[in-house]
CSV table of N, CA and C in Angstrom, one decimal:
chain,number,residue,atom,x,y,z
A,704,UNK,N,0.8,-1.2,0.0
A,704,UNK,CA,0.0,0.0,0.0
A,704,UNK,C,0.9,1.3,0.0
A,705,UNK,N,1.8,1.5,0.4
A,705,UNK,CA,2.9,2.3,0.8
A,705,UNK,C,3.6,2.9,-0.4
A,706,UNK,N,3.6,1.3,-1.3
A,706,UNK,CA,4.5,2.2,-2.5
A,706,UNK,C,4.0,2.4,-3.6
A,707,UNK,N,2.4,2.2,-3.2
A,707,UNK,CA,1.2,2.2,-4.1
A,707,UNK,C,0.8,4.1,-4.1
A,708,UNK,N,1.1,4.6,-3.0
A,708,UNK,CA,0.6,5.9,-2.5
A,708,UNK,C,2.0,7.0,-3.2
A,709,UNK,N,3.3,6.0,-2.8
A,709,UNK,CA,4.4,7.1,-3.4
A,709,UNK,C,4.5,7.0,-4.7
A,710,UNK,N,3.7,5.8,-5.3
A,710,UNK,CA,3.5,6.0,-6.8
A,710,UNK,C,2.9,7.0,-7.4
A,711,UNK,N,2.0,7.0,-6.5
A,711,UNK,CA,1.0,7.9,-7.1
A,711,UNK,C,1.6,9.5,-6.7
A,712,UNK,N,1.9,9.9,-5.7
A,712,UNK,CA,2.8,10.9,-5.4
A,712,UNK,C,3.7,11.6,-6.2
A,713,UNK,N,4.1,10.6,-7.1
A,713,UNK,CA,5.4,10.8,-8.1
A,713,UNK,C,4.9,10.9,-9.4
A,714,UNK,N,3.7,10.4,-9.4
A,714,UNK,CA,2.7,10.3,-10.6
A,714,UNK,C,2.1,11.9,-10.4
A,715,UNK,N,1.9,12.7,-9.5
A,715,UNK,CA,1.2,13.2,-9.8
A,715,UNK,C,2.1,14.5,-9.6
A,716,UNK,N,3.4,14.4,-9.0
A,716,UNK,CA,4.2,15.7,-9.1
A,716,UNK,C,5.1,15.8,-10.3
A,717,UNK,N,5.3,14.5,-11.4
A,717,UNK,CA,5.9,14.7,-12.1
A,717,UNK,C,4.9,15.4,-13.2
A,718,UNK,N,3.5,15.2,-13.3
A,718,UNK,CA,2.5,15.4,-13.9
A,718,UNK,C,2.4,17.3,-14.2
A,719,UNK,N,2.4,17.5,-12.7
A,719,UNK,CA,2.2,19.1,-12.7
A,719,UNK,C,3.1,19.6,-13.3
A,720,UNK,N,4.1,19.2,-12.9
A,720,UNK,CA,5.5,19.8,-13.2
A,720,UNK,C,5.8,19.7,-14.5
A,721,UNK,N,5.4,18.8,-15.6
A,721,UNK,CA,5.5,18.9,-17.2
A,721,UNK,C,4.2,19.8,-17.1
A,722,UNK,N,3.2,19.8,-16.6
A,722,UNK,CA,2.0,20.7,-17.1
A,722,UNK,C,2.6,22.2,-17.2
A,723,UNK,N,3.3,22.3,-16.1
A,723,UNK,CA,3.5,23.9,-15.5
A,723,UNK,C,4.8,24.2,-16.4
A,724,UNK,N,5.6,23.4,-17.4
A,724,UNK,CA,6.5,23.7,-18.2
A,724,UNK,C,6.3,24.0,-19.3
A,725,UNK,N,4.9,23.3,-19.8
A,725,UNK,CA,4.4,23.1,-20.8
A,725,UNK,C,3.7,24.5,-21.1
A,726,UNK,N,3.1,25.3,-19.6
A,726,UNK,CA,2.1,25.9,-19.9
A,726,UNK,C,3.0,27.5,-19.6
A,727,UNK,N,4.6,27.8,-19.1
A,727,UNK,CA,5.5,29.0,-18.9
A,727,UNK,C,6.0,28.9,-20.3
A,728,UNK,N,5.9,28.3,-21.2
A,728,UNK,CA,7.0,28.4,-22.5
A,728,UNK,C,6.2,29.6,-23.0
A,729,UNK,N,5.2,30.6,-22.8
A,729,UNK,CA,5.4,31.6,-23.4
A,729,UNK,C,6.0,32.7,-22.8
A,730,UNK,N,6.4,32.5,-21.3
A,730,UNK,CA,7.2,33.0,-20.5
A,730,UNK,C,8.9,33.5,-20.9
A,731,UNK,N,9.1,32.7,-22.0
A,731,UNK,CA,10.6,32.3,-23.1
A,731,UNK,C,10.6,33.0,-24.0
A,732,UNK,N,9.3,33.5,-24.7
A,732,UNK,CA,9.2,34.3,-26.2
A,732,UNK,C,10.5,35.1,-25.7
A,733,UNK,N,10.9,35.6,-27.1
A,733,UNK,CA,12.3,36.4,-27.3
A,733,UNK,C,11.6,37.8,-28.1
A,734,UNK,N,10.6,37.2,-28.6
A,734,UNK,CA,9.6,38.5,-29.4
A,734,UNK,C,9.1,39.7,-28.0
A,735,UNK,N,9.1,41.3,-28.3
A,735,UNK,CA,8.3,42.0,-27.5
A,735,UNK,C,6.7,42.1,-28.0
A,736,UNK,N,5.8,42.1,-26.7
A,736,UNK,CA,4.8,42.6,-26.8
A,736,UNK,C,4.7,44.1,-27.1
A,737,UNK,N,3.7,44.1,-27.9
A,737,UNK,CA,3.3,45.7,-27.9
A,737,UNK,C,2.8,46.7,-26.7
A,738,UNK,N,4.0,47.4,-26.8
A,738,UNK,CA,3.3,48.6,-25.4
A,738,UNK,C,4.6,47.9,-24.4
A,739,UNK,N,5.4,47.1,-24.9
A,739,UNK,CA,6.5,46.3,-23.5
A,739,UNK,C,7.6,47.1,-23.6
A,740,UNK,N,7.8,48.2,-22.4
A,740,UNK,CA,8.6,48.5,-22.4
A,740,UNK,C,9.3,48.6,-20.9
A,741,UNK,N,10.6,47.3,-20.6
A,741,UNK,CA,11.2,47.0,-19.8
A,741,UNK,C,12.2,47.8,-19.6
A,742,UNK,N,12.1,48.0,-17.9
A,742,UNK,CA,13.3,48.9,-16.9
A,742,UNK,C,14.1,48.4,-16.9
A,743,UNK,N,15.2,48.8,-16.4
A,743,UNK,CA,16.8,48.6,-16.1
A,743,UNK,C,16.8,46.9,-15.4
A,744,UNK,N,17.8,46.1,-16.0
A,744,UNK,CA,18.1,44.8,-15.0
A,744,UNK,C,18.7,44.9,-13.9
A,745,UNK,N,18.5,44.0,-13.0
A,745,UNK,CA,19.3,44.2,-11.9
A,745,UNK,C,20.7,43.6,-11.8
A,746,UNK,N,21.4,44.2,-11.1
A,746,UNK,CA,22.7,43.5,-11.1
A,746,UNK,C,22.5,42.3,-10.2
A,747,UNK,N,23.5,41.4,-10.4
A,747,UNK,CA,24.2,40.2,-9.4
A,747,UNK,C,23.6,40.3,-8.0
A,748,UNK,N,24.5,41.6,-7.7
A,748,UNK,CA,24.1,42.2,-5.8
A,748,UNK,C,22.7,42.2,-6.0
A,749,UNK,N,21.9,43.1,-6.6
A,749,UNK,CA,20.7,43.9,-6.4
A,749,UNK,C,19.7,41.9,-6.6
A,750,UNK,N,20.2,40.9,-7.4
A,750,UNK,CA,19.3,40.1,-7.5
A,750,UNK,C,19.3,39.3,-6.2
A,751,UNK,N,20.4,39.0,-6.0
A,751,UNK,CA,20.9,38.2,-4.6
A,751,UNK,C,20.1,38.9,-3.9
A,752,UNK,N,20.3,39.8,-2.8
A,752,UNK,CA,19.6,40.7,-2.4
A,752,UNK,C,18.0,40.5,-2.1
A,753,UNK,N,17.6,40.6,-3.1
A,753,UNK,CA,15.9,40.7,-3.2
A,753,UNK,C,15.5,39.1,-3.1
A,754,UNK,N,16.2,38.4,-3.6
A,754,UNK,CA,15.7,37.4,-3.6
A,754,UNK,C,16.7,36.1,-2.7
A,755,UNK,N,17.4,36.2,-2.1
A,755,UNK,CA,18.4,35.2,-1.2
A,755,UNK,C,18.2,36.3,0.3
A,756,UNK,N,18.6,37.5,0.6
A,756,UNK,CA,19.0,37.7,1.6
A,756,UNK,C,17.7,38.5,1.8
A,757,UNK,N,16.7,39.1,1.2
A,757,UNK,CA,15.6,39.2,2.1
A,757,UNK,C,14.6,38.5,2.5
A,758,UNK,N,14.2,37.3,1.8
A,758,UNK,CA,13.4,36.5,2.3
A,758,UNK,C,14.2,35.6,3.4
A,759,UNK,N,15.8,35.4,3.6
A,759,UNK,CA,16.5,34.8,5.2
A,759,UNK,C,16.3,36.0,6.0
A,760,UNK,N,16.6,36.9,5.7
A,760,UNK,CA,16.4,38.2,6.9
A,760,UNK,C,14.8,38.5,7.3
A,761,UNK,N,14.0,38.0,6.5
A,761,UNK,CA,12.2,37.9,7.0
A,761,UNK,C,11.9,36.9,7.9
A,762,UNK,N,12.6,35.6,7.5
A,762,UNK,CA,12.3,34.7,8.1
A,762,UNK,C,13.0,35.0,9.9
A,763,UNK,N,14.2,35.3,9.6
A,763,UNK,CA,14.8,35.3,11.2
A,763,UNK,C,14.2,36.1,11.8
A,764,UNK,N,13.6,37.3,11.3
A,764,UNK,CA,12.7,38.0,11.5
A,764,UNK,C,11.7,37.8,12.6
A,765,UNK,N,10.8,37.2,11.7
A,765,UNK,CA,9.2,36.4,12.2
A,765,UNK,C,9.8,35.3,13.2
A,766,UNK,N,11.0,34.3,12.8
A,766,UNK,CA,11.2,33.1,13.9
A,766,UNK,C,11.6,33.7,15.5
A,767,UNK,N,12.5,35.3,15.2
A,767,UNK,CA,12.6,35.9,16.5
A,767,UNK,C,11.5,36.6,17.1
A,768,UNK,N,10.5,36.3,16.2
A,768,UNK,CA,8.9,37.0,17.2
A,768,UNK,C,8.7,36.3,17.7
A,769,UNK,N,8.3,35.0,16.8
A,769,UNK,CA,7.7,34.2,17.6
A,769,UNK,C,8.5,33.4,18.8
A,770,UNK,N,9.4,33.6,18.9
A,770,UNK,CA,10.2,32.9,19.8
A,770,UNK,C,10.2,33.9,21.1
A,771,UNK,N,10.3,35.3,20.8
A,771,UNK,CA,10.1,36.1,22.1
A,771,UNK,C,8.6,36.3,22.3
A,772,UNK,N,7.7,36.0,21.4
A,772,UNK,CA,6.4,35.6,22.2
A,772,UNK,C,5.8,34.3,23.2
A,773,UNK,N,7.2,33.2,22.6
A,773,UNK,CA,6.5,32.2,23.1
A,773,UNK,C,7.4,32.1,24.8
A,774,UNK,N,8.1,32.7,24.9
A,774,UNK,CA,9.2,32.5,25.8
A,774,UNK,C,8.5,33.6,27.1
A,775,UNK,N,7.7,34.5,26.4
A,775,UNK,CA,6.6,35.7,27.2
A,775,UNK,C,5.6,34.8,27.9
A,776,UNK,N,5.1,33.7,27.1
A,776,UNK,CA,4.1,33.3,28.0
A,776,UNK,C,4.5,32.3,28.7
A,777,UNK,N,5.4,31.6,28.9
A,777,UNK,CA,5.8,30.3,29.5
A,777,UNK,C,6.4,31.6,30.8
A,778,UNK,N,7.3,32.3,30.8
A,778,UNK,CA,7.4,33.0,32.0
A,778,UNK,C,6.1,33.9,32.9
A,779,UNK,N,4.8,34.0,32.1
A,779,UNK,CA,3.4,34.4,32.3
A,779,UNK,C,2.8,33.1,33.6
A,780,UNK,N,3.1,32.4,32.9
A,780,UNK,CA,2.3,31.0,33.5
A,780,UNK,C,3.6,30.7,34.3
A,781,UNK,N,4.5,30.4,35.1
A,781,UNK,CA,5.5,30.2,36.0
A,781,UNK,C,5.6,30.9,37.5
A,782,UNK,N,5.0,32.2,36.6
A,782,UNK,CA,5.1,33.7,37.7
A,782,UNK,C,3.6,33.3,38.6
């Protein structure tokens, strides 16, 4: 039963995953749309940045709330 379920698991992520490739290839065009007119690229830094070091610096973020919230109530209930 077990490897009846990861079959199907594998069956059905390999599934999406050709669907969702299948269905971004106009994502690829090299042609512009009319009226497309694209801003400056970002550099190296500026892409790292936006996309590596602020979504780790959100997360440590939110894990140090929640961590000095939960450390508030365990000393609430002790006291």
């Amino acid at each position: 039963m077990d490897k009846k379920n990861a079959l199907r698991a594998g069956a059905l992520a390999s599934g999406t995953t050709l669907m969702m490739l299948l269905m971004s290839s106009p994502a690829l065009a090299l042609t512009r749309d009319d009226g497309d007119d694209p801003g400056p690229g970002l550099s190296v830094v500026e892409t790292l940045g936006l996309y590596v070091v602020a979504p780790i610096v959100l997360f440590l973020v939110i894990a140090g709330l929640v961590m000095v919230g939960d450390k508030s109530r365990k000393q609430e209930k002790r006291g």
